[in-house]
mmCIF file of C-alpha atoms in Angstrom:
data_model
loop_
_atom_site.group_PDB
_atom_site.id
_atom_site.type_symbol
_atom_site.label_atom_id
_atom_site.label_comp_id
_atom_site.label_asym_id
_atom_site.label_seq_id
_atom_site.Cartn_x
_atom_site.Cartn_y
_atom_site.Cartn_z
ATOM 1 C CA UNK N 14 40.017 9.699 20.151
ATOM 2 C CA UNK N 15 40.830 5.676 19.509
ATOM 3 C CA UNK N 16 37.459 5.201 17.974
ATOM 4 C CA UNK N 17 37.910 8.392 15.539
ATOM 5 C CA UNK N 18 41.106 6.675 14.339
ATOM 6 C CA UNK N 19 39.392 3.266 13.772
ATOM 7 C CA UNK N 20 36.454 5.096 12.065
ATOM 8 C CA UNK N 21 38.676 6.550 9.684
ATOM 9 C CA UNK N 22 40.013 3.541 8.707
ATOM 10 C CA UNK N 23 37.059 1.872 8.422
ATOM 11 C CA UNK N 24 35.710 4.023 6.359
ATOM 12 C CA UNK N 25 38.658 4.054 4.064
ATOM 13 C CA UNK N 26 38.052 0.176 3.834
ATOM 14 C CA UNK N 27 34.360 0.547 2.513
ATOM 15 C CA UNK N 28 35.173 3.245 0.273
ATOM 16 C CA UNK N 29 37.851 0.842 -1.694
ATOM 17 C CA UNK N 30 34.977 -1.503 -1.652
ATOM 18 C CA UNK N 31 32.518 0.900 -3.354
ATOM 19 C CA UNK N 32 35.203 1.813 -5.831
ATOM 20 C CA UNK N 33 36.384 5.140 -7.188
ATOM 21 C CA UNK N 34 33.575 7.659 -7.278
ATOM 22 C CA UNK N 35 33.906 10.232 -10.320
ATOM 23 C CA UNK N 36 34.371 14.049 -9.173
ATOM 24 C CA UNK N 37 30.687 15.854 -8.789
ATOM 25 C CA UNK N 38 29.169 18.662 -7.114
ATOM 26 C CA UNK N 39 26.990 18.964 -4.415
ATOM 27 C CA UNK N 40 23.288 19.900 -5.278
ATOM 28 C CA UNK N 41 21.675 22.013 -2.643
ATOM 29 C CA UNK N 42 18.068 21.196 -3.500
ATOM 30 C CA UNK N 43 15.120 23.432 -3.305
ATOM 31 C CA UNK N 44 15.525 24.773 0.233
ATOM 32 C CA UNK N 45 11.703 25.352 1.028
ATOM 33 C CA UNK N 46 8.401 23.950 0.375
ATOM 34 C CA UNK N 47 7.488 26.412 -1.837
ATOM 35 C CA UNK N 48 10.078 25.290 -4.623
ATOM 36 C CA UNK N 49 8.515 21.762 -5.022
ATOM 37 C CA UNK N 50 8.526 20.447 -8.612
ATOM 38 C CA UNK N 51 6.193 18.984 -10.842
ATOM 39 C CA UNK N 52 7.060 15.603 -10.249
ATOM 40 C CA UNK N 53 7.420 12.699 -12.698
ATOM 41 C CA UNK N 54 3.689 13.069 -14.470
ATOM 42 C CA UNK N 55 5.104 15.586 -16.622
ATOM 43 C CA UNK N 56 7.785 13.550 -18.052
ATOM 44 C CA UNK N 57 5.683 10.575 -18.760
ATOM 45 C CA UNK N 58 5.291 7.492 -16.090
ATOM 46 C CA UNK N 59 3.290 4.566 -15.357
ATOM 47 C CA UNK N 60 4.155 4.466 -11.710
ATOM 48 C CA UNK N 61 2.041 5.773 -9.117
ATOM 49 C CA UNK N 62 3.709 7.344 -5.846
ATOM 50 C CA UNK N 63 1.714 7.531 -2.684
ATOM 51 C CA UNK N 64 -0.859 10.357 -2.994
ATOM 52 C CA UNK N 65 -1.255 13.049 -0.413
ATOM 53 C CA UNK N 66 -4.324 12.748 2.258
ATOM 54 C CA UNK N 67 -5.599 14.735 4.855
ATOM 55 C CA UNK N 68 -3.114 14.545 7.392
ATOM 56 C CA UNK N 69 -0.115 14.153 4.816
ATOM 57 C CA UNK N 70 1.113 16.681 2.266
ATOM 58 C CA UNK N 71 3.278 15.740 -0.533
ATOM 59 C CA UNK N 72 6.430 17.714 -2.199
ATOM 60 C CA UNK N 73 7.997 16.595 -5.353
ATOM 61 C CA UNK N 74 11.778 17.170 -5.332
ATOM 62 C CA UNK N 75 12.791 17.073 -8.943
ATOM 63 C CA UNK N 76 14.832 19.101 -11.517
ATOM 64 C CA UNK N 77 15.577 21.963 -11.581
ATOM 65 C CA UNK N 78 15.263 22.334 -7.945
ATOM 66 C CA UNK N 79 15.769 18.495 -7.603
ATOM 67 C CA UNK N 80 18.688 16.522 -5.493
ATOM 68 C CA UNK N 81 21.706 14.633 -6.451
ATOM 69 C CA UNK N 82 22.543 14.061 -10.091
ATOM 70 C CA UNK N 83 19.265 15.071 -11.937
ATOM 71 C CA UNK N 84 17.234 12.457 -9.461
ATOM 72 C CA UNK N 85 13.497 12.590 -8.507
ATOM 73 C CA UNK N 86 12.310 11.895 -5.314
ATOM 74 C CA UNK N 87 8.847 12.564 -3.044
ATOM 75 C CA UNK N 88 8.818 14.320 0.538
ATOM 76 C CA UNK N 89 5.678 13.748 2.665
ATOM 77 C CA UNK N 90 4.948 15.666 5.629
ATOM 78 C CA UNK N 91 2.263 15.833 8.409
ATOM 79 C CA UNK N 92 -0.097 18.675 7.721
ATOM 80 C CA UNK N 93 -3.145 19.987 9.687
ATOM 81 C CA UNK N 94 -6.589 20.604 8.703
ATOM 82 C CA UNK N 95 -5.790 23.756 6.631
ATOM 83 C CA UNK N 96 -3.136 22.033 4.774
ATOM 84 C CA UNK N 97 -0.304 23.679 6.403
ATOM 85 C CA UNK N 98 2.710 21.958 7.887
ATOM 86 C CA UNK N 99 2.095 20.914 11.412
ATOM 87 C CA UNK N 100 5.840 21.357 12.819
ATOM 88 C CA UNK N 101 8.731 23.619 10.847
ATOM 89 C CA UNK N 102 11.489 21.308 12.507
ATOM 90 C CA UNK N 103 10.606 18.123 11.349
ATOM 91 C CA UNK N 104 12.441 14.935 11.758
ATOM 92 C CA UNK N 105 12.855 13.027 8.619
ATOM 93 C CA UNK N 106 13.374 9.186 7.400
ATOM 94 C CA UNK N 107 14.524 8.620 4.066
ATOM 95 C CA UNK N 108 13.108 5.223 2.861
ATOM 96 C CA UNK N 109 15.163 3.044 0.933
ATOM 97 C CA UNK N 110 12.859 0.331 -1.211
ATOM 98 C CA UNK N 111 13.521 -3.255 -1.402
ATOM 99 C CA UNK N 112 14.535 -5.091 -4.524
ATOM 100 C CA UNK N 113 11.968 -4.279 -7.011
ATOM 101 C CA UNK N 114 13.394 -3.484 -10.558
ATOM 102 C CA UNK N 115 9.809 -2.834 -12.278
ATOM 103 C CA UNK N 116 8.638 -0.635 -9.855
ATOM 104 C CA UNK N 117 11.043 1.140 -7.426
ATOM 105 C CA UNK N 118 9.715 2.407 -4.434
ATOM 106 C CA UNK N 119 5.979 2.098 -5.617
ATOM 107 C CA UNK N 120 6.910 -1.597 -4.876
ATOM 108 C CA UNK N 121 4.530 -4.031 -3.616
ATOM 109 C CA UNK N 122 0.936 -3.119 -3.618
ATOM 110 C CA UNK N 123 0.534 0.211 -3.789
ATOM 111 C CA UNK N 124 -1.458 0.526 -0.708
ATOM 112 C CA UNK N 125 1.229 -1.063 1.135
ATOM 113 C CA UNK N 126 3.826 1.298 0.629
ATOM 114 C CA UNK N 127 1.319 4.254 1.010
ATOM 115 C CA UNK N 128 0.430 3.024 4.168
ATOM 116 C CA UNK N 129 3.913 2.631 5.726
ATOM 117 C CA UNK N 130 4.861 6.346 4.719
ATOM 118 C CA UNK N 131 1.305 7.278 6.316
ATOM 119 C CA UNK N 132 2.033 5.818 9.512
ATOM 120 C CA UNK N 133 5.681 7.306 9.545
ATOM 121 C CA UNK N 134 4.162 10.625 8.680
ATOM 122 C CA UNK N 135 1.327 10.037 11.484
ATOM 123 C CA UNK N 136 4.319 9.692 13.935
ATOM 124 C CA UNK N 137 5.392 13.002 13.412
ATOM 125 C CA UNK N 138 8.341 12.693 10.642
ATOM 126 C CA UNK N 139 8.538 13.621 7.264
ATOM 127 C CA UNK N 140 9.318 10.867 4.718
ATOM 128 C CA UNK N 141 11.509 11.178 1.624
ATOM 129 C CA UNK N 142 12.034 8.257 -1.326
ATOM 130 C CA UNK N 143 13.237 7.839 -4.790
ATOM 131 C CA UNK N 144 13.903 5.014 -7.242
ATOM 132 C CA UNK N 145 17.206 3.647 -6.494
ATOM 133 C CA UNK N 146 19.583 2.859 -9.548
ATOM 134 C CA UNK N 147 18.279 0.349 -12.024
ATOM 135 C CA UNK N 148 14.711 0.224 -10.550
ATOM 136 C CA UNK N 149 11.616 2.154 -11.228
ATOM 137 C CA UNK N 150 11.923 5.003 -13.462
ATOM 138 C CA UNK N 151 15.858 4.201 -13.270
ATOM 139 C CA UNK N 152 15.912 0.746 -14.760
ATOM 140 C CA UNK N 153 17.776 1.948 -18.067
ATOM 141 C CA UNK N 154 20.305 4.220 -16.083
ATOM 142 C CA UNK N 155 21.451 0.890 -14.399
ATOM 143 C CA UNK N 156 21.999 -1.416 -17.644
ATOM 144 C CA UNK N 157 25.403 0.086 -19.228
ATOM 145 C CA UNK N 158 26.983 1.366 -15.847
ATOM 146 C CA UNK N 159 30.235 -0.555 -15.801
ATOM 147 C CA UNK N 160 30.648 0.727 -19.422
ATOM 148 C CA UNK N 161 30.697 4.394 -17.973
ATOM 149 C CA UNK N 162 32.271 3.663 -14.733
ATOM 150 C CA UNK N 163 34.590 0.776 -15.096
ATOM 151 C CA UNK N 164 36.161 1.332 -11.523
ATOM 152 C CA UNK N 165 33.069 2.378 -9.690
ATOM 153 C CA UNK N 166 30.305 0.101 -8.408
ATOM 154 C CA UNK N 167 26.284 0.050 -8.570
ATOM 155 C CA UNK N 168 26.533 0.060 -4.709
ATOM 156 C CA UNK N 169 28.688 3.203 -4.530
ATOM 157 C CA UNK N 170 26.614 5.045 -6.985
ATOM 158 C CA UNK N 171 23.385 4.238 -4.351
ATOM 159 C CA UNK N 172 25.352 5.580 -1.416
ATOM 160 C CA UNK N 173 26.272 8.468 -3.563
ATOM 161 C CA UNK N 174 22.575 9.168 -4.161
ATOM 162 C CA UNK N 175 21.595 8.687 -0.379
ATOM 163 C CA UNK N 176 23.971 11.607 0.092
ATOM 164 C CA UNK N 177 22.753 13.434 -2.445
ATOM 165 C CA UNK N 178 19.317 13.369 -0.666
ATOM 166 C CA UNK N 179 20.835 14.097 2.677
ATOM 167 C CA UNK N 180 22.470 17.313 0.883
ATOM 168 C CA UNK N 181 19.331 18.463 -0.285
ATOM 169 C CA UNK N 182 17.263 17.644 3.205
ATOM 170 C CA UNK N 183 19.767 19.271 5.762
ATOM 171 C CA UNK N 184 18.889 22.647 3.241
ATOM 172 C CA UNK N 185 15.047 22.261 3.740
ATOM 173 C CA UNK N 186 14.031 25.251 5.991
ATOM 174 C CA UNK N 187 11.681 22.815 7.597
ATOM 175 C CA UNK N 188 13.732 19.861 8.236
ATOM 176 C CA UNK N 189 15.811 19.192 11.535
ATOM 177 C CA UNK N 190 19.022 18.360 9.938
ATOM 178 C CA UNK N 191 20.462 16.726 13.301
ATOM 179 C CA UNK N 192 17.428 14.067 13.028
ATOM 180 C CA UNK N 193 17.738 12.755 9.376
ATOM 181 C CA UNK N 194 17.594 9.031 9.484
ATOM 182 C CA UNK N 195 17.600 6.149 6.792
ATOM 183 C CA UNK N 196 15.311 3.105 6.595
ATOM 184 C CA UNK N 197 15.198 0.151 4.441
ATOM 185 C CA UNK N 198 14.511 -3.101 3.590
ATOM 186 C CA UNK N 199 16.778 -5.640 1.951
ATOM 187 C CA UNK N 200 18.475 -3.805 -0.808
ATOM 188 C CA UNK N 201 17.668 -0.483 0.777
ATOM 189 C CA UNK N 202 18.333 -1.761 4.257
ATOM 190 C CA UNK N 203 22.240 -2.640 2.677
ATOM 191 C CA UNK N 204 22.234 0.881 1.364
ATOM 192 C CA UNK N 205 21.314 2.653 4.535
ATOM 193 C CA UNK N 206 24.000 0.696 6.365
ATOM 194 C CA UNK N 207 26.696 1.600 3.592
ATOM 195 C CA UNK N 208 25.494 5.438 3.548
ATOM 196 C CA UNK N 209 25.230 5.880 7.254
ATOM 197 C CA UNK N 210 28.508 4.599 7.744
ATOM 198 C CA UNK N 211 30.060 6.967 5.533
ATOM 199 C CA UNK N 212 28.034 10.351 6.202
ATOM 200 C CA UNK N 213 28.089 11.501 9.881
ATOM 201 C CA UNK N 214 25.007 13.819 9.293
ATOM 202 C CA UNK N 215 22.737 10.206 8.943
ATOM 203 C CA UNK N 216 21.756 9.924 12.843
ATOM 204 C CA UNK N 217 20.616 6.394 12.938
ATOM 205 C CA UNK N 218 19.130 3.598 10.646
ATOM 206 C CA UNK N 219 16.333 1.337 10.615
ATOM 207 C CA UNK N 220 18.231 -1.894 8.742
ATOM 208 C CA UNK N 221 15.276 -4.678 8.000
ATOM 209 C CA UNK N 222 16.876 -7.777 6.502
ATOM 210 C CA UNK N 223 19.845 -5.593 5.057
ATOM 211 C CA UNK N 224 22.975 -7.692 6.598
ATOM 212 C CA UNK N 225 24.111 -10.944 6.736
ATOM 213 C CA UNK N 226 27.382 -12.084 8.745
ATOM 214 C CA UNK N 227 29.011 -14.009 6.241
ATOM 215 C CA UNK N 228 31.189 -15.766 9.000
ATOM 216 C CA UNK N 229 27.892 -17.180 10.828
ATOM 217 C CA UNK N 230 26.419 -18.088 7.300
ATOM 218 C CA UNK N 231 28.100 -21.682 6.508
ATOM 219 C CA UNK N 232 27.657 -23.930 3.661
ATOM 220 C CA UNK N 233 25.721 -26.354 5.494
ATOM 221 C CA UNK N 234 22.577 -23.852 6.160
ATOM 222 C CA UNK N 235 22.138 -23.195 2.695
ATOM 223 C CA UNK N 236 21.332 -19.470 2.989
ATOM 224 C CA UNK N 237 23.152 -16.581 1.430
ATOM 225 C CA UNK N 238 26.556 -15.668 2.674
ATOM 226 C CA UNK N 239 29.823 -17.617 2.374
ATOM 227 C CA UNK N 240 27.876 -20.279 -0.066
ATOM 228 C CA UNK N 241 26.225 -17.804 -2.239
ATOM 229 C CA UNK N 242 29.324 -15.509 -2.581
ATOM 230 C CA UNK N 243 31.855 -18.032 -3.002
#
């Protein structure tokens, strides 16, 4: 009971830092594999996402059976030699990419992100990923953000987008809604920490280079933290 009281206070402080989120509605997502979309190809894109393989299927979650606020994402899942789902109660990892404004979650070499997704799927998980605000196919969305939302924050929007992903994933009939995890690197790791702090449906976090304890990062070390932010 003491922790629940503390948690509410911590969340209110985090929300203050993220800013004033505008009103919105919950997008329930596609609900089933059969309602996968066409992806971004039909809308024009230069980005190459990880492709399906013999043991990995791909489902595009896109408008009009999409997630969040008219967003595009891709879900990868383990499949058998006949192309069918290996399990109808899959745990899932929401992978949040690093700082990569030009390519989003296609970041680094295409082979690198594809091999990462494949390795997680080979371990029995599904993987869901999307471009975060201002990155990949969402570069222009980030350009005049503070003209539209002067009292919100880009971090707040990114956290809201993760919540939108979870809203859709809990309704997918082949996902175990009690085993939704987030994992990220640098920017994605930071967003993942905030998202997990604010959403009890997220069961765990893998944060790689996502947090700097500022009180330990003094100017004489010359790294990010107090020196960079003061």
